[in-house]
mmCIF file of C-alpha atoms in Angstrom:
data_model
loop_
_atom_site.group_PDB
_atom_site.id
_atom_site.type_symbol
_atom_site.label_atom_id
_atom_site.label_comp_id
_atom_site.label_asym_id
_atom_site.label_seq_id
_atom_site.Cartn_x
_atom_site.Cartn_y
_atom_site.Cartn_z
ATOM 1 C CA MET A 18 0.011 -0.179 0.060
ATOM 2 C CA ASN A 19 2.776 2.352 1.130
ATOM 3 C CA ALA A 20 4.369 1.979 -2.330
ATOM 4 C CA LYS A 21 1.122 2.669 -4.103
ATOM 5 C CA ILE A 22 0.923 6.057 -2.261
ATOM 6 C CA GLU A 23 4.222 6.866 -3.053
ATOM 7 C CA LEU A 24 3.607 6.683 -6.707
ATOM 8 C CA VAL A 25 0.372 8.600 -6.436
ATOM 9 C CA LYS A 26 2.611 11.295 -4.697
ATOM 10 C CA GLU A 27 5.138 11.398 -7.497
ATOM 11 C CA ILE A 28 2.799 11.439 -10.534
ATOM 12 C CA TYR A 29 0.680 14.061 -9.048
ATOM 13 C CA GLN A 30 3.493 16.076 -7.344
ATOM 14 C CA LEU A 31 1.825 15.583 -4.065
ATOM 15 C CA GLN A 32 4.023 17.267 -1.185
ATOM 16 C CA ASP A 33 3.838 16.420 2.253
ATOM 17 C CA ASN A 34 4.249 20.066 3.463
ATOM 18 C CA ASP A 35 1.070 21.031 1.418
ATOM 19 C CA LEU A 36 -1.164 20.055 4.275
ATOM 20 C CA GLN A 37 -1.105 23.530 5.695
ATOM 21 C CA GLU A 38 -2.063 24.999 2.467
ATOM 22 C CA ARG A 39 -4.988 22.553 2.017
ATOM 23 C CA LYS A 40 -6.233 23.632 5.547
ATOM 24 C CA LYS A 41 -6.295 27.274 4.390
ATOM 25 C CA ALA A 42 -7.732 26.297 1.093
ATOM 26 C CA LEU A 43 -10.647 24.720 3.041
ATOM 27 C CA LYS A 44 -11.198 27.593 5.504
ATOM 28 C CA LYS A 45 -11.387 29.676 2.153
ATOM 29 C CA ILE A 46 -14.466 27.434 0.578
ATOM 30 C CA GLU A 47 -16.112 26.316 4.049
ATOM 31 C CA PRO A 48 -18.651 29.313 3.915
ATOM 32 C CA TYR A 49 -19.882 28.232 0.506
ATOM 33 C CA VAL A 50 -19.740 24.294 1.158
ATOM 34 C CA ASP A 51 -23.381 23.942 1.989
ATOM 35 C CA GLU A 52 -24.300 26.305 -1.431
ATOM 36 C CA ILE A 53 -21.981 24.180 -3.094
ATOM 37 C CA MET A 54 -23.562 20.729 -2.243
ATOM 38 C CA ASP A 55 -27.094 21.983 -2.822
ATOM 39 C CA GLN A 56 -26.089 22.929 -6.340
ATOM 40 C CA PHE A 57 -24.259 19.649 -6.718
ATOM 41 C CA TYR A 58 -27.297 17.446 -6.018
ATOM 42 C CA LYS A 59 -29.481 19.806 -8.087
ATOM 43 C CA ARG A 60 -27.313 19.493 -11.294
ATOM 44 C CA LEU A 61 -26.824 15.556 -10.569
ATOM 45 C CA LEU A 62 -30.821 15.152 -10.398
ATOM 46 C CA GLN A 63 -31.319 16.780 -13.878
ATOM 47 C CA LYS A 64 -29.813 13.892 -15.356
ATOM 48 C CA GLU A 65 -32.081 10.796 -15.421
ATOM 49 C CA ASP A 66 -29.115 8.120 -14.890
ATOM 50 C CA PHE A 67 -28.409 9.703 -11.661
ATOM 51 C CA ALA A 68 -32.016 9.901 -10.384
ATOM 52 C CA LYS A 69 -32.096 6.133 -10.181
ATOM 53 C CA PHE A 70 -29.121 6.167 -7.654
ATOM 54 C CA ILE A 71 -30.332 9.348 -5.577
ATOM 55 C CA SER A 72 -33.539 9.497 -3.765
ATOM 56 C CA VAL A 73 -34.538 12.991 -2.669
ATOM 57 C CA GLU A 74 -35.296 11.773 0.875
ATOM 58 C CA ARG A 75 -31.573 10.522 1.133
ATOM 59 C CA ILE A 76 -30.073 13.997 -0.118
ATOM 60 C CA PRO A 77 -29.531 15.566 3.492
ATOM 61 C CA GLU A 78 -27.716 12.299 4.367
ATOM 62 C CA LEU A 79 -25.443 12.295 1.275
ATOM 63 C CA LYS A 80 -24.792 15.962 1.501
ATOM 64 C CA ARG A 81 -23.385 15.305 4.917
ATOM 65 C CA LYS A 82 -21.270 12.485 3.683
ATOM 66 C CA GLN A 83 -20.016 14.552 0.769
ATOM 67 C CA ILE A 84 -19.179 17.644 3.165
ATOM 68 C CA LYS A 85 -17.231 15.209 5.578
ATOM 69 C CA PHE A 86 -15.361 13.390 2.347
ATOM 70 C CA LEU A 87 -14.238 16.992 1.101
ATOM 71 C CA VAL A 88 -13.013 18.111 4.534
ATOM 72 C CA GLN A 89 -11.238 14.914 5.112
ATOM 73 C CA LEU A 90 -9.409 15.087 1.623
ATOM 74 C CA LEU A 91 -8.245 18.750 2.337
ATOM 75 C CA SER A 92 -7.689 18.460 6.152
ATOM 76 C CA GLU A 93 -5.728 15.219 6.637
ATOM 77 C CA PRO A 94 -2.038 13.889 5.516
ATOM 78 C CA PHE A 95 -2.225 12.102 2.042
ATOM 79 C CA ASP A 96 -1.387 8.635 3.829
ATOM 80 C CA GLU A 97 -2.857 5.254 4.127
ATOM 81 C CA LYS A 98 -5.602 5.895 6.070
ATOM 82 C CA LEU A 99 -6.907 8.739 3.558
ATOM 83 C CA TYR A 100 -6.350 6.261 0.591
ATOM 84 C CA LYS A 101 -8.418 3.408 2.316
ATOM 85 C CA ARG A 102 -11.377 6.339 3.011
ATOM 86 C CA ILE A 103 -11.338 7.223 -0.692
ATOM 87 C CA ALA A 104 -11.244 3.437 -1.663
ATOM 88 C CA LYS A 105 -14.126 2.577 0.502
ATOM 89 C CA VAL A 106 -16.200 5.281 -1.102
ATOM 90 C CA ALA A 107 -15.287 3.562 -4.750
ATOM 91 C CA ILE A 108 -16.147 0.019 -3.371
ATOM 92 C CA VAL A 109 -19.738 1.649 -2.279
ATOM 93 C CA HIS A 110 -20.261 2.982 -5.676
ATOM 94 C CA TYR A 111 -19.156 -0.520 -7.161
ATOM 95 C CA HIS A 112 -21.819 -2.037 -5.212
ATOM 96 C CA ILE A 113 -24.617 0.275 -6.048
ATOM 97 C CA GLN A 114 -23.463 -0.503 -9.835
ATOM 98 C CA LEU A 115 -22.722 3.385 -10.479
ATOM 99 C CA ASP A 116 -20.543 3.426 -13.455
ATOM 100 C CA PRO A 117 -17.108 5.170 -13.315
ATOM 101 C CA ILE A 118 -18.175 7.490 -15.867
ATOM 102 C CA TYR A 119 -21.070 8.972 -13.628
ATOM 103 C CA MET A 120 -18.283 9.421 -10.761
ATOM 104 C CA SER A 121 -16.151 11.568 -13.232
ATOM 105 C CA TYR A 122 -19.191 13.440 -14.203
ATOM 106 C CA GLY A 123 -19.709 14.271 -10.441
ATOM 107 C CA TYR A 124 -15.964 15.243 -9.791
ATOM 108 C CA HIS A 125 -16.640 17.463 -12.911
ATOM 109 C CA ILE A 126 -19.547 19.404 -11.678
ATOM 110 C CA LEU A 127 -17.795 19.724 -7.958
ATOM 111 C CA SER A 128 -15.001 21.127 -9.518
ATOM 112 C CA GLU A 129 -16.895 23.530 -11.603
ATOM 113 C CA LEU A 130 -18.971 24.755 -8.526
ATOM 114 C CA ILE A 131 -15.751 25.142 -6.345
ATOM 115 C CA LEU A 132 -14.247 27.135 -9.270
ATOM 116 C CA ALA A 133 -17.517 29.279 -9.810
ATOM 117 C CA GLN A 134 -17.044 30.442 -6.177
ATOM 118 C CA SER A 135 -13.841 32.349 -7.036
ATOM 119 C CA GLN A 136 -16.016 34.829 -8.885
ATOM 120 C CA LYS A 137 -17.701 35.695 -5.852
ATOM 121 C CA ASP A 138 -14.844 35.497 -3.661
ATOM 122 C CA PRO A 139 -11.467 36.124 -5.590
ATOM 123 C CA SER A 140 -9.191 35.554 -1.980
ATOM 124 C CA ILE A 141 -10.089 31.851 -3.472
ATOM 125 C CA LEU A 142 -8.255 31.904 -6.240
ATOM 126 C CA PRO A 143 -4.573 31.185 -4.957
ATOM 127 C CA TYR A 144 -6.110 27.921 -3.521
ATOM 128 C CA LEU A 145 -7.813 26.512 -6.469
ATOM 129 C CA LYS A 146 -5.247 24.608 -8.241
ATOM 130 C CA LEU A 147 -4.315 22.814 -4.844
ATOM 131 C CA ILE A 148 -8.343 21.930 -4.205
ATOM 132 C CA ILE A 149 -8.691 20.710 -7.854
ATOM 133 C CA LYS A 150 -5.319 18.715 -7.983
ATOM 134 C CA TYR A 151 -6.643 16.823 -4.854
ATOM 135 C CA LEU A 152 -10.171 16.212 -6.133
ATOM 136 C CA LYS A 153 -8.348 14.894 -9.361
ATOM 137 C CA VAL A 154 -6.075 12.578 -7.390
ATOM 138 C CA SER A 155 -9.245 11.180 -5.324
ATOM 139 C CA GLU A 156 -11.120 10.730 -8.658
ATOM 140 C CA GLU A 157 -7.944 8.591 -10.098
ATOM 141 C CA ILE A 158 -7.979 6.488 -6.927
ATOM 142 C CA MET A 159 -11.721 5.995 -6.981
ATOM 143 C CA LYS A 160 -11.604 4.603 -10.465
ATOM 144 C CA GLU A 161 -8.706 2.501 -9.948
ATOM 145 C CA GLU A 162 -10.206 0.827 -6.808
ATOM 146 C CA TYR A 163 -13.467 0.706 -8.490
ATOM 147 C CA PHE A 164 -11.891 -1.431 -11.103
ATOM 148 C CA ALA A 165 -9.900 -3.621 -8.852
ATOM 149 C CA GLN A 166 -13.016 -4.358 -6.854
ATOM 150 C CA LYS A 167 -14.949 -5.294 -10.454
ATOM 151 C CA MET A 168 -11.731 -7.621 -11.326
ATOM 152 C CA LEU A 169 -11.930 -9.317 -7.977
ATOM 153 C CA ALA A 170 -15.894 -9.689 -8.057
ATOM 154 C CA GLU A 171 -15.614 -11.169 -11.721
ATOM 155 C CA SER A 172 -12.487 -13.556 -10.608
ATOM 156 C CA PRO A 173 -13.393 -16.997 -10.194
ATOM 157 C CA TYR A 174 -10.865 -17.338 -7.551
ATOM 158 C CA ARG A 175 -11.627 -15.209 -4.775
ATOM 159 C CA ALA A 176 -9.415 -16.674 -2.021
ATOM 160 C CA ASN A 177 -8.974 -14.578 0.900
ATOM 161 C CA ASP A 178 -5.376 -13.983 2.317
ATOM 162 C CA LEU A 179 -6.011 -15.448 5.492
ATOM 163 C CA PHE A 180 -6.895 -18.615 4.020
ATOM 164 C CA ILE A 181 -4.076 -18.679 1.545
ATOM 165 C CA ALA A 182 -1.579 -17.918 4.662
ATOM 166 C CA VAL A 183 -2.957 -20.105 7.242
ATOM 167 C CA ASN A 184 -3.244 -22.948 4.505
ATOM 168 C CA SER A 185 0.364 -22.367 3.050
ATOM 169 C CA LEU A 186 1.854 -22.190 6.710
ATOM 170 C CA HIS A 187 -0.025 -25.535 8.005
ATOM 171 C CA MET A 188 1.132 -27.442 4.584
ATOM 172 C CA ALA A 189 4.771 -25.991 5.105
ATOM 173 C CA TYR A 190 4.607 -27.993 8.748
ATOM 174 C CA ILE A 191 3.114 -30.932 7.318
ATOM 175 C CA ARG A 192 6.075 -31.522 5.014
ATOM 176 C CA CYS A 193 8.414 -32.017 7.647
ATOM 177 C CA LYS A 194 6.140 -32.965 10.347
ATOM 178 C CA SER A 195 6.895 -36.805 10.426
ATOM 179 C CA SER A 196 10.664 -35.947 10.910
ATOM 180 C CA PHE A 197 9.999 -33.641 13.837
ATOM 181 C CA GLU A 198 7.819 -35.873 15.565
ATOM 182 C CA ASN A 199 10.770 -38.650 15.408
ATOM 183 C CA LEU A 200 12.967 -36.010 17.076
ATOM 184 C CA ARG A 201 15.465 -35.987 14.178
ATOM 185 C CA VAL A 202 16.077 -33.140 11.788
ATOM 186 C CA ASP A 203 15.754 -33.670 8.074
ATOM 187 C CA GLU A 204 17.892 -31.074 6.547
ATOM 188 C CA LYS A 205 15.898 -30.901 3.295
ATOM 189 C CA ALA A 206 12.487 -30.704 5.135
ATOM 190 C CA LYS A 207 13.832 -28.071 7.496
ATOM 191 C CA GLU A 208 15.299 -26.115 4.421
ATOM 192 C CA LEU A 209 11.695 -26.302 2.596
ATOM 193 C CA PHE A 210 10.090 -25.278 5.858
ATOM 194 C CA GLU A 211 12.115 -22.170 6.469
ATOM 195 C CA LYS A 212 11.720 -21.275 2.855
ATOM 196 C CA SER A 213 8.006 -21.334 3.087
ATOM 197 C CA LEU A 214 8.150 -18.923 6.092
ATOM 198 C CA GLU A 215 10.246 -16.520 4.149
ATOM 199 C CA GLU A 216 7.370 -16.890 1.663
ATOM 200 C CA LEU A 217 4.799 -15.938 3.999
ATOM 201 C CA LYS A 218 6.410 -12.744 5.059
ATOM 202 C CA GLU A 219 3.940 -10.747 2.994
ATOM 203 C CA TYR A 220 1.262 -12.116 4.874
ATOM 204 C CA LYS A 221 2.543 -11.370 8.224
ATOM 205 C CA ASP A 222 0.012 -8.918 9.404
ATOM 206 C CA VAL A 223 -3.027 -11.068 8.575
ATOM 207 C CA LEU A 224 -1.303 -14.183 10.428
ATOM 208 C CA GLU A 225 -0.239 -12.076 13.423
ATOM 209 C CA GLU A 226 -3.995 -11.304 13.484
ATOM 210 C CA ALA A 227 -4.707 -14.814 13.911
ATOM 211 C CA GLY A 228 -2.230 -15.537 16.413
ATOM 212 C CA PHE A 229 0.737 -16.899 14.009
ATOM 213 C CA HIS A 230 3.840 -15.045 14.658
ATOM 214 C CA LEU A 231 6.569 -16.227 11.919
ATOM 215 C CA ALA A 232 9.457 -15.081 13.891
ATOM 216 C CA THR A 233 8.529 -17.125 16.935
ATOM 217 C CA ILE A 234 7.903 -20.025 14.775
ATOM 218 C CA LYS A 235 11.283 -19.540 13.088
ATOM 219 C CA ARG A 236 12.986 -19.267 16.519
ATOM 220 C CA PHE A 237 11.255 -22.386 17.924
ATOM 221 C CA CYS A 238 12.283 -24.153 14.446
ATOM 222 C CA THR A 239 16.028 -22.796 15.288
ATOM 223 C CA GLN A 240 15.867 -24.373 18.584
ATOM 224 C CA PHE A 241 14.521 -27.648 18.001
ATOM 225 C CA SER A 242 17.118 -28.054 15.181
ATOM 226 C CA ASN A 243 19.760 -27.542 17.658
ATOM 227 C CA GLU A 244 18.204 -29.451 20.201
ATOM 228 C CA PRO A 245 15.777 -31.911 18.815
ATOM 229 C CA ASN A 246 13.958 -32.755 21.863
ATOM 230 C CA GLU A 247 10.253 -33.194 23.285
ATOM 231 C CA LYS A 248 10.176 -29.665 24.795
ATOM 232 C CA ASN A 249 11.471 -27.932 21.667
ATOM 233 C CA LEU A 250 8.976 -30.063 19.502
ATOM 234 C CA GLU A 251 6.216 -29.044 21.843
ATOM 235 C CA ALA A 252 7.021 -25.443 21.370
ATOM 236 C CA LEU A 253 7.081 -25.437 17.770
ATOM 237 C CA LYS A 254 3.892 -27.372 17.591
ATOM 238 C CA ASN A 255 1.991 -24.951 19.974
ATOM 239 C CA ALA A 256 3.183 -22.117 17.882
ATOM 240 C CA ILE A 257 1.400 -23.400 14.812
ATOM 241 C CA VAL A 258 -1.339 -25.815 16.012
ATOM 242 C CA LYS A 259 -2.954 -23.946 18.527
ATOM 243 C CA PRO A 260 -3.413 -20.852 16.574
ATOM 244 C CA LEU A 261 -4.776 -23.090 13.872
ATOM 245 C CA ASN A 262 -7.406 -24.621 15.983
ATOM 246 C CA ASN A 263 -8.324 -21.064 17.169
ATOM 247 C CA VAL A 264 -8.956 -20.139 13.483
ATOM 248 C CA ASN A 265 -10.887 -23.236 13.025
ATOM 249 C CA VAL A 266 -13.259 -22.281 16.039
ATOM 250 C CA THR A 267 -13.835 -18.827 14.542
ATOM 251 C CA ALA A 268 -13.935 -20.131 10.746
ATOM 252 C CA TYR A 269 -16.781 -22.309 12.036
ATOM 253 C CA LEU A 270 -18.678 -19.540 14.043
ATOM 254 C CA SER A 271 -18.418 -17.159 10.991
ATOM 255 C CA LEU A 272 -19.669 -19.777 8.594
ATOM 256 C CA THR A 273 -22.866 -20.275 11.194
ATOM 257 C CA SER A 274 -23.327 -16.662 11.446
ATOM 258 C CA SER A 275 -23.168 -16.225 7.642
ATOM 259 C CA LEU A 276 -25.689 -19.074 7.054
ATOM 260 C CA ALA A 277 -27.857 -17.292 9.702
ATOM 261 C CA THR A 278 -27.405 -14.102 7.967
ATOM 262 C CA MET A 279 -28.575 -15.203 4.821
ATOM 263 C CA ARG A 280 -31.498 -16.827 6.670
ATOM 264 C CA ALA A 281 -32.442 -13.542 8.314
ATOM 265 C CA MET A 282 -32.040 -11.720 5.223
ATOM 266 C CA THR A 283 -34.787 -13.791 3.694
ATOM 267 C CA ASP A 284 -36.995 -13.348 6.390
ATOM 268 C CA ILE A 285 -36.317 -9.487 6.082
ATOM 269 C CA VAL A 286 -36.951 -9.352 2.645
ATOM 270 C CA TYR A 287 -40.080 -11.841 2.064
ATOM 271 C CA LYS A 288 -41.483 -12.165 5.623
ATOM 272 C CA ARG A 289 -40.508 -8.471 6.585
ATOM 273 C CA THR A 290 -39.512 -9.784 9.954
ATOM 274 C CA ILE A 291 -38.472 -6.157 11.014
ATOM 275 C CA VAL A 292 -41.487 -4.440 10.056
ATOM 276 C CA ASN A 293 -44.395 -6.877 10.334
ATOM 277 C CA GLU A 294 -46.485 -5.045 13.022
ATOM 278 C CA LYS A 295 -49.408 -2.508 12.081
ATOM 279 C CA GLU A 296 -48.197 0.004 14.305
ATOM 280 C CA LEU A 297 -44.631 0.463 14.504
ATOM 281 C CA THR A 298 -42.332 2.874 16.713
ATOM 282 C CA ILE A 299 -38.915 3.804 16.607
ATOM 283 C CA LYS A 300 -38.389 1.780 19.831
ATOM 284 C CA SER A 301 -39.895 -1.185 18.551
ATOM 285 C CA VAL A 302 -38.142 -1.292 15.098
ATOM 286 C CA GLN A 303 -34.671 -0.793 17.188
ATOM 287 C CA HIS A 304 -35.629 -3.834 19.383
ATOM 288 C CA LYS A 305 -36.096 -6.000 16.461
ATOM 289 C CA ILE A 306 -32.984 -4.789 14.786
ATOM 290 C CA PHE A 307 -31.108 -5.324 18.107
ATOM 291 C CA THR A 308 -32.658 -8.993 18.395
ATOM 292 C CA LEU A 309 -31.630 -9.924 14.867
ATOM 293 C CA PHE A 310 -28.070 -9.004 15.686
ATOM 294 C CA SER A 311 -27.995 -10.773 18.847
ATOM 295 C CA GLU A 312 -29.293 -14.056 17.298
ATOM 296 C CA ASN A 313 -26.900 -14.206 14.460
ATOM 297 C CA TYR A 314 -23.792 -12.196 15.456
ATOM 298 C CA GLY A 315 -23.963 -12.220 19.334
ATOM 299 C CA TRP A 316 -20.555 -13.818 19.896
ATOM 300 C CA ALA A 317 -18.984 -11.153 17.404
ATOM 301 C CA ILE A 318 -20.512 -7.965 18.456
ATOM 302 C CA SER A 319 -19.123 -5.820 21.293
ATOM 303 C CA ASP A 320 -21.121 -2.733 20.963
ATOM 304 C CA ILE A 321 -24.489 -1.809 19.489
ATOM 305 C CA GLU A 322 -26.064 1.544 20.021
ATOM 306 C CA PHE A 323 -28.757 3.430 18.272
ATOM 307 C CA LEU A 324 -28.033 7.310 18.075
ATOM 308 C CA ASP A 325 -29.760 10.337 17.126
ATOM 309 C CA LYS A 326 -26.764 11.830 15.552
ATOM 310 C CA GLU A 327 -24.057 10.470 13.322
ATOM 311 C CA PRO A 328 -21.097 9.882 15.652
ATOM 312 C CA GLU A 329 -17.818 11.450 14.399
ATOM 313 C CA SER A 330 -15.608 8.271 15.223
ATOM 314 C CA GLY A 331 -15.812 5.361 17.613
ATOM 315 C CA TYR A 332 -17.731 2.779 15.877
ATOM 316 C CA GLU A 333 -16.598 0.328 13.010
ATOM 317 C CA ILE A 334 -20.027 0.239 11.117
ATOM 318 C CA VAL A 335 -22.417 3.248 11.029
ATOM 319 C CA LYS A 336 -25.581 2.991 9.217
ATOM 320 C CA TYR A 337 -28.273 5.946 8.518
ATOM 321 C CA MET A 338 -31.564 4.355 8.810
ATOM 322 C CA ALA A 339 -34.853 6.044 7.933
ATOM 323 C CA PHE A 340 -38.529 5.095 8.886
ATOM 324 C CA ARG A 341 -41.013 7.290 8.206
ATOM 325 C CA GLU A 342 -40.288 10.668 9.446
ATOM 326 C CA LYS A 343 -37.741 9.634 11.888
ATOM 327 C CA ILE A 344 -34.081 8.934 11.286
ATOM 328 C CA PHE A 345 -31.518 7.272 13.636
ATOM 329 C CA PHE A 346 -27.745 5.577 13.344
ATOM 330 C CA LEU A 347 -27.145 1.860 13.853
ATOM 331 C CA CYS A 348 -23.662 1.942 15.425
ATOM 332 C CA ILE A 349 -21.645 -1.290 15.749
ATOM 333 C CA ASN A 350 -18.516 -2.381 17.037
ATOM 334 C CA VAL A 351 -16.894 -6.015 16.381
ATOM 335 C CA ARG A 352 -14.834 -7.984 18.773
ATOM 336 C CA ASP A 353 -10.969 -8.557 17.796
ATOM 337 C CA VAL A 354 -11.631 -11.894 16.482
ATOM 338 C CA ILE A 355 -9.874 -13.833 13.896
ATOM 339 C CA ASN A 356 -10.679 -13.173 10.226
ATOM 340 C CA LYS A 357 -12.599 -9.976 11.423
ATOM 341 C CA LEU A 358 -12.503 -8.354 8.120
ATOM 342 C CA TYR A 359 -15.146 -10.879 6.865
ATOM 343 C CA VAL A 360 -17.198 -10.772 10.093
ATOM 344 C CA VAL A 361 -17.396 -7.124 9.658
ATOM 345 C CA GLU A 362 -18.721 -7.722 6.192
ATOM 346 C CA GLY A 363 -21.439 -10.155 7.177
ATOM 347 C CA ILE A 364 -22.991 -7.653 9.768
ATOM 348 C CA ASP A 365 -22.537 -5.012 7.301
ATOM 349 C CA LEU A 366 -24.566 -7.064 4.801
ATOM 350 C CA LEU A 367 -27.187 -7.660 7.267
ATOM 351 C CA ALA A 368 -27.448 -3.697 8.476
ATOM 352 C CA GLU A 369 -27.987 -2.990 4.709
ATOM 353 C CA ALA A 370 -30.801 -5.615 4.189
ATOM 354 C CA MET A 371 -32.455 -4.001 7.401
ATOM 355 C CA LYS A 372 -32.116 -0.485 6.147
ATOM 356 C CA LEU A 373 -33.390 -0.966 2.729
ATOM 357 C CA THR A 374 -36.645 -2.687 4.368
ATOM 358 C CA LEU A 375 -37.208 0.211 6.563
ATOM 359 C CA TYR A 376 -36.917 2.532 3.617
ATOM 360 C CA ASN A 377 -39.044 0.372 1.313
ATOM 361 C CA ARG A 378 -41.660 0.438 4.116
ATOM 362 C CA SER A 379 -41.583 4.113 4.597
ATOM 363 C CA LYS A 380 -42.252 4.530 0.887
ATOM 364 C CA GLU A 381 -45.743 2.593 1.169
#
């Protein structure tokens, strides 16, 4: 990721010391941001192709998110964190099937509207080049990540890093397991095992999250090679087998929860699980949502809250929910479990189904 960021910086001549200038630029356009966003969505809705993606009811929510995104783009260092935020927006656009040409048109409109403000306030002029440059960078990142997501989705091999890494490590151990258990060192097997550990370095982070520490495994391997005894063998086995068993348990829980999620989503879509009462209140809707998450992901969720205002931070999943004339935010944190990324995706999918159901019911 860092190599990719450095390339982007070089291509667009981004400087680490331009952060203060970006913050000044943000301060200059801040008084006009609400007006810019009003005009932005007004112009987008004039195009029929955009109308199917943007409902009038959601414009206040979209405006808030768009303003927040612009503020982050102009007030935060251009690093991995900001890159991932931009990429996340691209992935959302991919999943709603918004063609990249529409993304580019949106950036075109936004740039035009910002440029137009300089006619009202000439003091913005010195900062326009910097603002437009970062908008262009953001657009290019979004297009790249959009197509990366598209390639991933269309690939018949959607293996995840955790599976590849854990499977490769275990197979490397299996190759020399028999010689190890006989308390002898097969130099060829040991060489293959150590070579496999080197090849797994690119998965170091994901393996450590799962409890596999390559440096520790390598150290125990060296200890066993120097002194092939039961104690050193047990230490080596524990460094590999124990985390593997933990992964298996969490994988089983994840699979079970995923199947339960699919059943819950079927209930939501066809039986209207969360909106099957004649007279519903926000409290009863929230209670049903809480119950569904507790039944399907109780083992993985550490916090679930229903807030009236969108939180600035503190939650891994935040969903804007609208029911009739009222809105609330579903906020969730997930425990630090193995393969957490995929657990979060399952929870997020279930939350999206709930959000859609509430929205459809409100339209009836």
